[in-house]
Coordinates of C-alpha atoms in Angstrom, one line a residue:
M1040 CA 86.3 173.3 77.7
Y1041 CA 89.4 172.5 80.2
I1042 CA 86.7 172.5 82.8
I1043 CA 84.1 169.7 80.9
V1044 CA 87.4 167.6 80.0
K1045 CA 88.7 167.6 83.7
V1046 CA 84.9 166.7 85.0
V1047 CA 85.1 163.9 82.2
I1048 CA 88.3 162.4 83.5
I1049 CA 86.8 163.2 87.0
A1050 CA 83.8 160.8 86.6
A1051 CA 85.5 158.5 84.4
A1052 CA 88.1 157.9 87.3
I1053 CA 85.0 157.5 89.3
S1054 CA 83.4 155.4 87.9
L1055 CA 86.1 153.0 87.4
F1056 CA 87.2 153.3 90.8
V1057 CA 83.3 152.5 92.3
W1058 CA 83.1 149.4 89.4
T1059 CA 86.1 148.0 90.9
A1060 CA 85.5 148.6 94.0
W1061 CA 81.7 146.8 93.4
Q1062 CA 84.1 143.6 92.4
N1063 CA 85.9 143.3 95.3
F1064 CA 83.1 144.0 97.5
A1065 CA 80.8 141.9 95.7
P1066 CA 78.1 142.7 97.4
S1067 CA 75.7 139.8 95.7
G1068 CA 77.8 137.4 98.1
R1069 CA 79.5 135.9 94.9
L1070 CA 82.9 136.5 93.2
S1071 CA 84.0 134.9 90.0
A1072 CA 87.7 134.2 89.4
R1073 CA 89.7 132.6 86.2
Y1074 CA 93.2 131.5 85.8
E1075 CA 93.8 131.0 82.3
F1076 CA 98.0 131.7 82.4
D1077 CA 98.0 133.9 79.5
E1078 CA 98.1 136.8 81.4
I1079 CA 98.4 137.7 85.3
S1080 CA 94.8 137.4 87.6
P1081 CA 94.5 139.9 90.5
F1082 CA 93.2 136.4 92.4
I1083 CA 94.7 133.7 91.1
T1084 CA 98.7 133.1 90.8
S1085 CA 101.0 130.5 88.9
L1086 CA 102.4 127.7 90.2
L1087 CA 105.4 127.9 92.4
P1088 CA 108.4 126.9 92.9
G1089 CA 110.5 126.2 90.1
G1090 CA 111.5 123.1 89.0
R1091 CA 107.9 121.5 90.5
A1092 CA 106.7 123.4 88.1
L1093 CA 108.0 124.8 85.0
P1094 CA 107.4 127.6 82.7
I1095 CA 104.3 128.9 81.1
I1096 CA 104.1 127.5 77.6
R1097 CA 101.8 126.9 74.6
D1098 CA 101.3 123.7 72.8
A1099 CA 100.3 123.2 69.5
T1100 CA 96.9 125.2 69.6
G1101 CA 98.3 127.4 70.8
T1102 CA 96.9 126.8 74.5
P1103 CA 98.6 128.3 77.3
Y1104 CA 99.8 125.8 80.2
Q1105 CA 102.0 124.9 82.8
G1106 CA 103.9 121.4 83.5
M1107 CA 104.3 120.2 87.2
I1108 CA 106.7 117.6 87.3
G1109 CA 107.1 117.3 90.6
E1110 CA 104.4 117.9 93.5
P1111 CA 103.2 119.5 95.9
V1112 CA 103.3 122.5 93.8
Y1113 CA 101.3 125.6 95.1
F1114 CA 99.0 128.4 94.5
R1115 CA 97.2 131.4 95.9
L1116 CA 93.9 132.2 95.9
R1117 CA 94.6 136.4 96.6
L1118 CA 90.7 137.6 98.4
P1119 CA 89.8 141.7 98.8
R1120 CA 87.9 140.3 101.5
R1121 CA 86.8 136.9 103.3
F1122 CA 84.9 134.7 101.8
D1123 CA 83.2 131.7 103.3
R1124 CA 82.8 129.0 100.4
V1125 CA 84.8 128.1 96.8
E1126 CA 84.5 126.0 94.3
L1127 CA 87.2 125.3 92.4
E1128 CA 88.0 124.0 89.2
I1129 CA 90.8 122.9 88.0
R1130 CA 91.9 122.2 84.1
F1131 CA 94.6 119.6 82.9
Q1132 CA 96.2 117.3 81.0
N1133 CA 97.1 113.7 82.8
Q1134 CA 98.6 110.7 81.1
S1135 CA 99.2 108.7 83.0
Q1136 CA 100.0 109.8 87.0
P1137 CA 97.6 107.9 89.2
I1138 CA 95.8 110.0 91.5
L1139 CA 95.9 114.0 91.3
E1140 CA 94.4 116.3 94.2
V1141 CA 94.0 120.0 95.4
G1142 CA 93.7 121.0 98.6
G1143 CA 94.0 124.1 101.1
L1144 CA 96.2 124.4 104.4
A1145 CA 94.2 124.0 107.2
A1146 CA 97.1 124.0 109.2
R1147 CA 101.1 125.2 110.1
N1148 CA 104.1 123.3 111.5
P1149 CA 103.8 120.6 109.3
D1150 CA 102.0 122.0 106.7
V1151 CA 98.6 120.3 106.6
Y1152 CA 96.8 120.5 103.1
D1153 CA 92.6 119.1 103.3
L1154 CA 93.5 117.9 99.9
R1155 CA 89.7 116.5 97.2
P1156 CA 90.3 114.4 94.6
L1157 CA 90.8 115.8 90.8
E1158 CA 91.5 112.9 89.5
N1159 CA 91.9 108.6 90.0
Q1160 CA 93.0 106.6 87.5
I1161 CA 93.2 103.6 89.5
L1162 CA 89.3 103.6 90.7
D1163 CA 89.0 104.8 86.9
A1164 CA 90.7 101.6 85.3
L1165 CA 89.1 98.8 88.0
D1166 CA 86.1 96.6 86.4
W1167 CA 84.7 96.1 90.0
S1168 CA 81.3 96.4 90.5
E1169 CA 79.8 99.7 91.7
I1170 CA 77.2 100.4 94.0
Y1171 CA 76.1 103.9 94.9
R1172 CA 74.7 106.2 98.3
D1173 CA 74.6 109.9 99.1
G1174 CA 78.2 110.5 96.8
L1175 CA 79.8 107.4 98.8
T1176 CA 80.7 104.6 96.2
L1177 CA 81.4 100.9 96.9
Y1178 CA 84.1 99.0 94.7
Q1179 CA 83.4 95.1 94.3
R1180 CA 86.0 92.6 93.6
T1181 CA 83.1 90.2 93.7
P1182 CA 79.7 91.7 94.0
T1183 CA 78.6 90.7 97.2
F1184 CA 76.3 93.2 99.0
E1185 CA 73.6 94.7 97.2
H1186 CA 73.6 98.1 99.3
I1187 CA 76.0 99.7 101.1
D1188 CA 74.0 100.3 104.6
T1189 CA 73.7 95.9 104.4
F1190 CA 78.0 96.8 103.6
F1191 CA 78.1 98.6 106.9
A1192 CA 76.0 96.0 108.9
Q1193 CA 77.6 93.1 107.9
L1194 CA 81.5 94.8 107.3
P1195 CA 83.7 92.1 105.9
P1196 CA 87.4 92.5 107.4
R1197 CA 89.3 95.8 107.8
N1198 CA 92.2 94.1 106.0
E1199 CA 90.4 93.5 103.0
I1200 CA 89.1 97.6 102.4
A1201 CA 90.8 100.3 101.2
T1202 CA 89.7 104.0 101.5
Y1203 CA 89.8 107.0 99.2
H1204 CA 88.4 110.2 101.0
A1205 CA 85.4 108.1 102.6
R1206 CA 85.3 106.3 106.1
V1207 CA 84.1 103.4 107.6
E1208 CA 80.9 104.2 109.3
T1209 CA 81.2 100.7 111.6
P1210 CA 82.7 101.2 114.9
F1211 CA 85.9 99.4 115.0
R1212 CA 85.8 97.0 118.6
I1213 CA 88.4 94.7 119.5
P1214 CA 86.4 91.0 120.6
G1215 CA 87.5 89.8 124.1
Y1216 CA 89.4 93.8 124.8
T1217 CA 90.4 94.0 128.8
P1218 CA 92.5 97.0 129.7
D1219 CA 96.1 96.6 132.0
E1220 CA 96.7 98.7 134.6
R1221 CA 100.8 98.4 133.6
V1222 CA 102.6 100.9 131.5
Q1223 CA 103.9 100.3 127.9
I1224 CA 107.1 102.2 128.2
I1225 CA 107.9 103.3 124.4
D1226 CA 111.9 104.5 125.3
R1227 CA 112.7 105.5 122.2
S1228 CA 113.7 108.8 120.2
L1229 CA 111.2 110.0 117.3
R1230 CA 111.4 112.8 115.7
G1231 CA 108.6 115.7 114.9
S1232 CA 105.1 115.5 114.1
H1233 CA 103.3 112.2 114.5
I1234 CA 100.3 110.3 114.4
F1235 CA 99.3 108.2 116.5
Y1236 CA 95.9 105.5 117.6
A1237 CA 95.5 104.1 120.8
Y1238 CA 92.2 101.8 121.8
V1239 CA 90.4 102.6 125.0
K1240 CA 87.9 100.6 126.9
N1241 CA 87.2 101.1 130.6
E1242 CA 89.7 103.4 130.9
S1243 CA 90.7 106.5 130.7
L1244 CA 93.0 107.7 127.7
D1245 CA 96.3 108.2 129.3
V1246 CA 99.2 108.7 127.7
T1247 CA 103.1 111.3 128.6
F1248 CA 104.9 112.0 126.0
Y1249 CA 108.6 113.5 127.5
V1250 CA 109.7 116.0 124.4
Q1251 CA 112.7 117.9 124.1
D1252 CA 113.5 120.7 122.2
M1253 CA 116.9 120.1 120.7
N1254 CA 117.2 124.0 119.0
R1255 CA 118.6 123.1 115.9
D1256 CA 117.1 125.4 113.4
A1257 CA 115.9 128.7 113.4
G1258 CA 112.2 130.0 115.0
G1259 CA 109.9 128.4 117.3
D1260 CA 108.5 125.3 118.0
P1261 CA 105.0 124.8 119.8
V1262 CA 103.7 122.0 120.5
A1263 CA 100.2 120.8 119.8
I1264 CA 98.5 117.5 120.7
N1265 CA 95.2 117.4 119.9
V1266 CA 92.6 113.9 119.9
F1267 CA 89.4 112.8 118.1
S1268 CA 87.4 110.3 117.6
D1269 CA 86.6 110.0 114.1
T1270 CA 87.0 112.9 112.6
M1271 CA 85.2 114.8 115.8
P1272 CA 88.0 116.6 117.9
V1273 CA 87.7 114.9 121.7
A1274 CA 90.9 117.2 123.7
S1275 CA 94.1 118.9 122.9
I1276 CA 96.6 120.3 125.4
G1277 CA 100.2 122.1 123.9
E1278 CA 102.8 124.3 124.8
S1279 CA 104.6 127.0 123.4
D1280 CA 108.4 127.3 122.3
D1281 CA 110.3 127.5 125.1
G1282 CA 112.0 131.1 123.7
R1283 CA 115.2 129.8 122.3
I1284 CA 114.5 131.2 118.6
G1285 CA 118.2 131.3 117.2
E1286 CA 119.6 128.3 114.7
R1287 CA 122.0 126.1 116.3
E1288 CA 120.8 127.0 120.1
E1289 CA 121.6 124.9 123.5
A1290 CA 118.8 122.1 123.7
G1291 CA 116.6 122.2 126.3
E1292 CA 115.2 119.8 129.1
T1293 CA 113.6 117.1 128.0
H1294 CA 110.3 117.3 130.1
P1295 CA 106.2 115.4 129.9
I1296 CA 103.5 116.5 128.5
H1297 CA 100.5 114.4 130.1
L1298 CA 97.8 113.9 128.0
V1299 CA 94.6 112.2 130.1
V1300 CA 91.2 112.7 128.6
P1301 CA 88.5 110.2 131.1
G1302 CA 85.6 108.4 130.5
L1303 CA 85.6 108.1 127.2
P1304 CA 83.4 105.2 124.8
E1305 CA 85.3 102.1 124.2
G1306 CA 86.8 102.9 120.4
A1307 CA 90.3 104.0 119.4
Y1308 CA 91.7 107.7 119.1
R1309 CA 93.8 109.8 116.9
I1310 CA 96.2 111.4 118.7
E1311 CA 97.9 113.6 116.6
I1312 CA 101.0 115.9 117.3
R1313 CA 101.9 118.8 115.6
T1314 CA 105.3 120.1 115.7
T1315 CA 108.8 120.9 113.9
R1316 CA 111.5 118.7 113.2
D1317 CA 113.5 120.3 116.3
I1318 CA 111.0 119.1 118.7
F1319 CA 111.9 115.3 120.0
I1320 CA 109.5 112.8 121.9
R1321 CA 112.8 111.1 123.9
K1322 CA 110.4 108.4 125.5
I1323 CA 106.7 107.2 125.3
E1324 CA 104.2 106.5 129.0
T1325 CA 100.9 105.0 128.1
R1326 CA 98.4 103.0 130.0
S1327 CA 96.8 101.5 126.5
K1328 CA 97.8 98.4 125.5
K1329 CA 97.2 98.5 121.9
F1330 CA 99.1 101.9 120.8
V1331 CA 100.5 102.4 117.0
I1332 CA 101.7 105.3 114.7
L1333 CA 99.9 105.9 111.8
N1334 CA 101.7 105.8 108.3
E1335 CA 105.1 107.9 108.9
L1336 CA 108.0 107.0 111.4
F1337 CA 110.8 108.8 112.2
L1338 CA 113.1 107.1 114.4
G1339 CA 115.3 110.3 115.5
D1340 CA 119.1 110.4 115.9
E1341 CA 120.5 110.5 119.2
A1342 CA 122.5 113.3 119.6
G1343 CA 122.6 115.7 122.7
Y1344 CA 120.6 113.1 124.1
Q1345 CA 122.1 109.9 124.4
S1346 CA 126.6 109.2 123.9
D1347 CA 125.6 106.1 121.5
D1348 CA 123.1 105.4 119.3
R1349 CA 120.9 102.6 119.8
P1350 CA 118.9 100.1 117.8
A1351 CA 115.2 100.1 117.6
T1352 CA 113.0 97.3 116.7
V1353 CA 109.2 98.5 115.6
W1354 CA 106.5 95.9 113.8
T1355 CA 104.3 97.1 110.7
S1356 CA 102.0 96.4 109.0
G1357 CA 102.7 97.6 106.2
R1358 CA 103.6 95.9 102.4
L1359 CA 105.3 98.6 101.0
I1360 CA 108.4 100.4 103.6
R1361 CA 110.3 103.3 102.2
A1362 CA 113.7 104.9 103.7
S1363 CA 115.6 107.9 103.8
T1364 CA 117.9 109.8 106.6
L1365 CA 118.8 113.0 106.1
H1366 CA 122.8 112.6 107.3
A1367 CA 125.4 110.8 106.1
D1368 CA 126.0 109.3 109.4
G1369 CA 121.7 107.6 109.0
A1370 CA 123.4 105.4 106.1
Q1371 CA 122.9 101.9 107.4
E1372 CA 121.1 98.4 105.9
L1373 CA 117.6 98.2 107.2
M1374 CA 116.2 94.8 107.8
V1375 CA 112.5 94.2 106.6
G1376 CA 111.8 91.0 107.8
E1377 CA 114.5 88.8 106.6
E1378 CA 115.6 91.0 103.7
V1379 CA 118.1 93.5 103.8
L1380 CA 116.5 97.6 102.2
R1381 CA 120.0 99.7 102.5
I1382 CA 119.7 103.4 103.0
P1383 CA 123.4 104.0 101.2
E1384 CA 123.4 107.7 101.1
S1385 CA 120.7 110.9 102.2
H1386 CA 117.9 113.0 100.9
Q1387 CA 117.4 109.8 99.2
E1388 CA 114.2 108.1 99.5
Y1389 CA 115.0 103.5 99.2
K1390 CA 111.9 101.1 99.2
R1391 CA 111.4 97.5 99.3
R1392 CA 108.0 95.3 99.3
V1393 CA 107.1 92.7 102.1
S1394 CA 107.5 89.3 100.9
G1395 CA 106.0 87.4 103.6
G1396 CA 103.3 88.4 105.3
T1397 CA 102.5 91.0 108.2
P1398 CA 102.8 92.3 110.9
T1399 CA 106.2 92.3 109.6
R1400 CA 109.8 92.8 111.9
L1401 CA 112.3 96.0 110.9
L1402 CA 115.1 96.5 112.7
S1403 CA 117.3 99.8 112.3
P1404 CA 121.0 99.4 113.9
Q1405 CA 121.3 103.4 115.2
G1406 CA 117.8 105.3 114.4
D1407 CA 118.2 108.6 112.3
V1408 CA 116.0 107.1 109.7
M1409 CA 112.1 107.7 108.8
V1410 CA 110.4 105.0 107.1
R1411 CA 107.2 105.7 105.8
T1412 CA 104.3 103.2 104.8
N1413 CA 100.9 102.6 104.2
G1414 CA 99.2 101.4 107.1
Y1415 CA 100.7 101.4 111.0
F1416 CA 103.6 100.5 113.2
A1417 CA 104.1 99.3 117.0
F1418 CA 107.2 98.9 119.0
S1419 CA 106.0 95.7 120.1
R1420 CA 103.8 92.8 118.1
D1421 CA 101.0 93.0 121.1
A1422 CA 100.6 96.3 120.8
L1423 CA 100.1 96.3 116.9
F1424 CA 96.8 96.9 115.7
V1425 CA 94.6 98.3 112.6
P1426 CA 92.0 100.6 113.3
E1427 CA 91.5 101.9 109.9
P1428 CA 91.2 100.2 106.5
V1429 CA 94.9 101.3 104.5
R1430 CA 94.1 104.3 102.7
L1431 CA 94.4 103.7 98.3
A1432 CA 97.5 105.3 96.9
W1433 CA 99.4 105.8 94.1
D1434 CA 101.3 102.0 94.8
T1435 CA 98.8 100.2 96.3
D1436 CA 98.9 96.5 94.8
L1437 CA 95.0 95.4 95.3
D1438 CA 96.0 92.1 94.8
L1439 CA 99.2 91.8 96.8
E1440 CA 97.3 93.3 99.9
G1441 CA 94.2 91.4 99.3
I1442 CA 91.6 94.3 98.9
N1443 CA 88.4 93.0 97.8
Y1444 CA 86.6 96.4 98.5
I1445 CA 87.1 100.2 97.9
L1446 CA 85.1 102.8 99.5
A1447 CA 85.7 106.2 97.8
R1448 CA 83.6 109.7 97.3
Y1449 CA 85.1 110.5 94.1
R1450 CA 83.6 112.3 90.8
P1451 CA 86.2 111.3 87.9
P1452 CA 86.7 114.1 85.9
V1453 CA 84.6 115.7 82.6
R1454 CA 85.9 115.6 79.0
H1455 CA 86.7 118.7 77.2
G1456 CA 88.3 118.5 74.4
D1457 CA 91.9 117.6 75.5
W1458 CA 91.7 118.5 78.5
K1459 CA 89.8 117.4 81.7
L1460 CA 87.9 119.3 84.7
A1461 CA 87.1 118.4 88.1
S1462 CA 86.1 120.7 90.5
A1463 CA 86.6 120.8 94.0
E1464 CA 85.0 122.2 97.1
F1465 CA 86.3 123.8 100.6
D1466 CA 85.1 125.8 103.7
L1467 CA 87.0 128.6 103.4
T1468 CA 86.6 129.0 107.4
K1469 CA 88.5 126.0 108.4
L1470 CA 91.4 127.3 105.8
L1471 CA 94.6 129.7 106.6
W1472 CA 94.2 133.0 104.9
E1473 CA 97.9 134.6 104.8
D1474 CA 98.1 138.2 103.5
H1475 CA 95.1 138.0 102.5
A1476 CA 94.8 134.9 100.6
V1477 CA 94.7 131.6 100.7
P1478 CA 97.4 129.1 99.9
F1479 CA 96.5 125.8 97.7
A1480 CA 98.4 122.8 96.6
I1481 CA 98.1 120.1 93.6
S1482 CA 99.6 117.3 94.3
A1483 CA 100.4 114.4 92.4
P1484 CA 101.5 111.9 94.4
G1485 CA 104.5 109.6 93.2
I1486 CA 105.4 112.0 90.2
L1487 CA 109.0 112.1 90.5
E1488 CA 109.0 108.2 90.8
L1489 CA 106.9 107.7 87.8
Q1490 CA 108.6 110.4 85.6
N1491 CA 105.3 111.6 84.3
E1492 CA 104.3 115.5 83.5
V1493 CA 100.9 117.2 84.4
R1494 CA 99.5 119.7 82.8
I1495 CA 97.7 122.5 84.5
G1496 CA 95.5 124.7 82.0
A1497 CA 93.0 127.0 84.2
I1498 CA 92.1 127.6 87.7
A1499 CA 88.5 128.4 88.3
A1500 CA 87.2 129.9 91.8
Q1501 CA 83.5 130.4 92.5
L1502 CA 83.4 132.4 96.4
E1503 CA 80.4 132.4 98.1
R1504 CA 79.6 134.6 101.3
E1505 CA 76.4 136.1 102.6
P1506 CA 75.4 139.0 100.5
Q1507 CA 76.7 142.4 101.9
D1508 CA 74.0 145.7 102.9
I1509 CA 73.8 147.6 100.4
G1510 CA 73.7 150.7 102.7
A1511 CA 76.6 149.2 104.8
L1512 CA 78.1 149.1 101.8
L1513 CA 77.8 151.9 99.8
K1514 CA 78.9 153.6 102.8
T1515 CA 82.1 152.1 103.0
L1516 CA 82.4 153.0 99.3
W1517 CA 82.1 156.5 99.8
Q1518 CA 84.5 157.0 102.7
K1519 CA 87.3 154.8 100.5
L1520 CA 86.3 157.4 97.4
V1521 CA 86.8 161.2 99.8
R1522 CA 90.4 159.1 101.2
Q1523 CA 91.3 158.8 97.8
L1524 CA 90.4 161.9 95.9
P1525 CA 92.5 165.4 96.0
Q1526 CA 92.7 167.4 98.5

């Protein structure tokens, strides 16, 4: 009897092991996971961090959910092995949050998430006409075009267009542009990562960034510079850390990183500098007459470089200016055109809408300020240009900005009782894997300012990869089983 019981126990253990391993290995190439916030999932974590993500509770019907009141919040998709693709389905409740998105981690230093739309209440509320093509929607304030192809062929002024997860297919050109051999010098300190655009015609893309590692924070400070034409990579250079990775170490020497890309066709090229806030760009030299910064401009302090702070003048195409500083000494009055934007405290963001026309002149008396807008910055009025339409944001004022067309790749969520369902697909080969998991973020821009709450009721994942050879799989399972059995 004892032997029979022992055999049954061993057989049950082997069966459980084989079943679990079969699920984890997913020989069919498919794996499904679902988390409904009622019990711990081996594949999907709850939302973090606390403060932005509320504790899990149940609603009046007994349905568990986790609320978010700040953004972004994060979860991890833990996987037993590599997969190629995933379709995420999010079940949520959202009363008045304008934009809700989900994205996978694509890069670190700084963190970059490849976001996909879940809900856009701005688009859902529009009473504009709509035309469609291959998942692309053109919203028109006044019906002008019958087909999207005609829209691209007879493109309206770009300052009348906004985009949302879509791009204008018509190449950008500056009529009558002629290159200039003179070097444009930007003698201002910029801190951390920035995205630049430079216009090129019958000339090389030629930019020199003079960088300095201030070594204020612990950890390495590599610099990666990538050049893109639309979404296509064109060139990349970079450098590793200077070797000083402790906190408050001696600052490094200012030195040049020279970017030269010859033989490019005419057009606007995006230059992305990815690094940490320990890296300061102390000076830029470029032969491009048109040279701008997209969306975020971080004017660095001069401590350890110059004896005195210097005022900085920039020009912007943006209509809503947001500004903040990281230091108490950075409190200042930022001039926005003829109006004042006061920044009385650190770690608080202050905003002002531009009342006149654009471009608008901004004057910072001392630097050490981060300025954000939905548009572009330049260090001279002549250098300013707008290579891409504005991106539809949660606080975009369509009337104030004169937007008459919106180009979007977006599907509204589906109603499911009191909840909404939306899905998003990701190529896992283009996302970062960390400790057998892929980090994801749920973004709700403006949620803190609007004092909104979004409730997340379920996260489901449909994973795919190439099917596994059964013979190889059984061999692997047997080897694992042998290692588990008592000797």
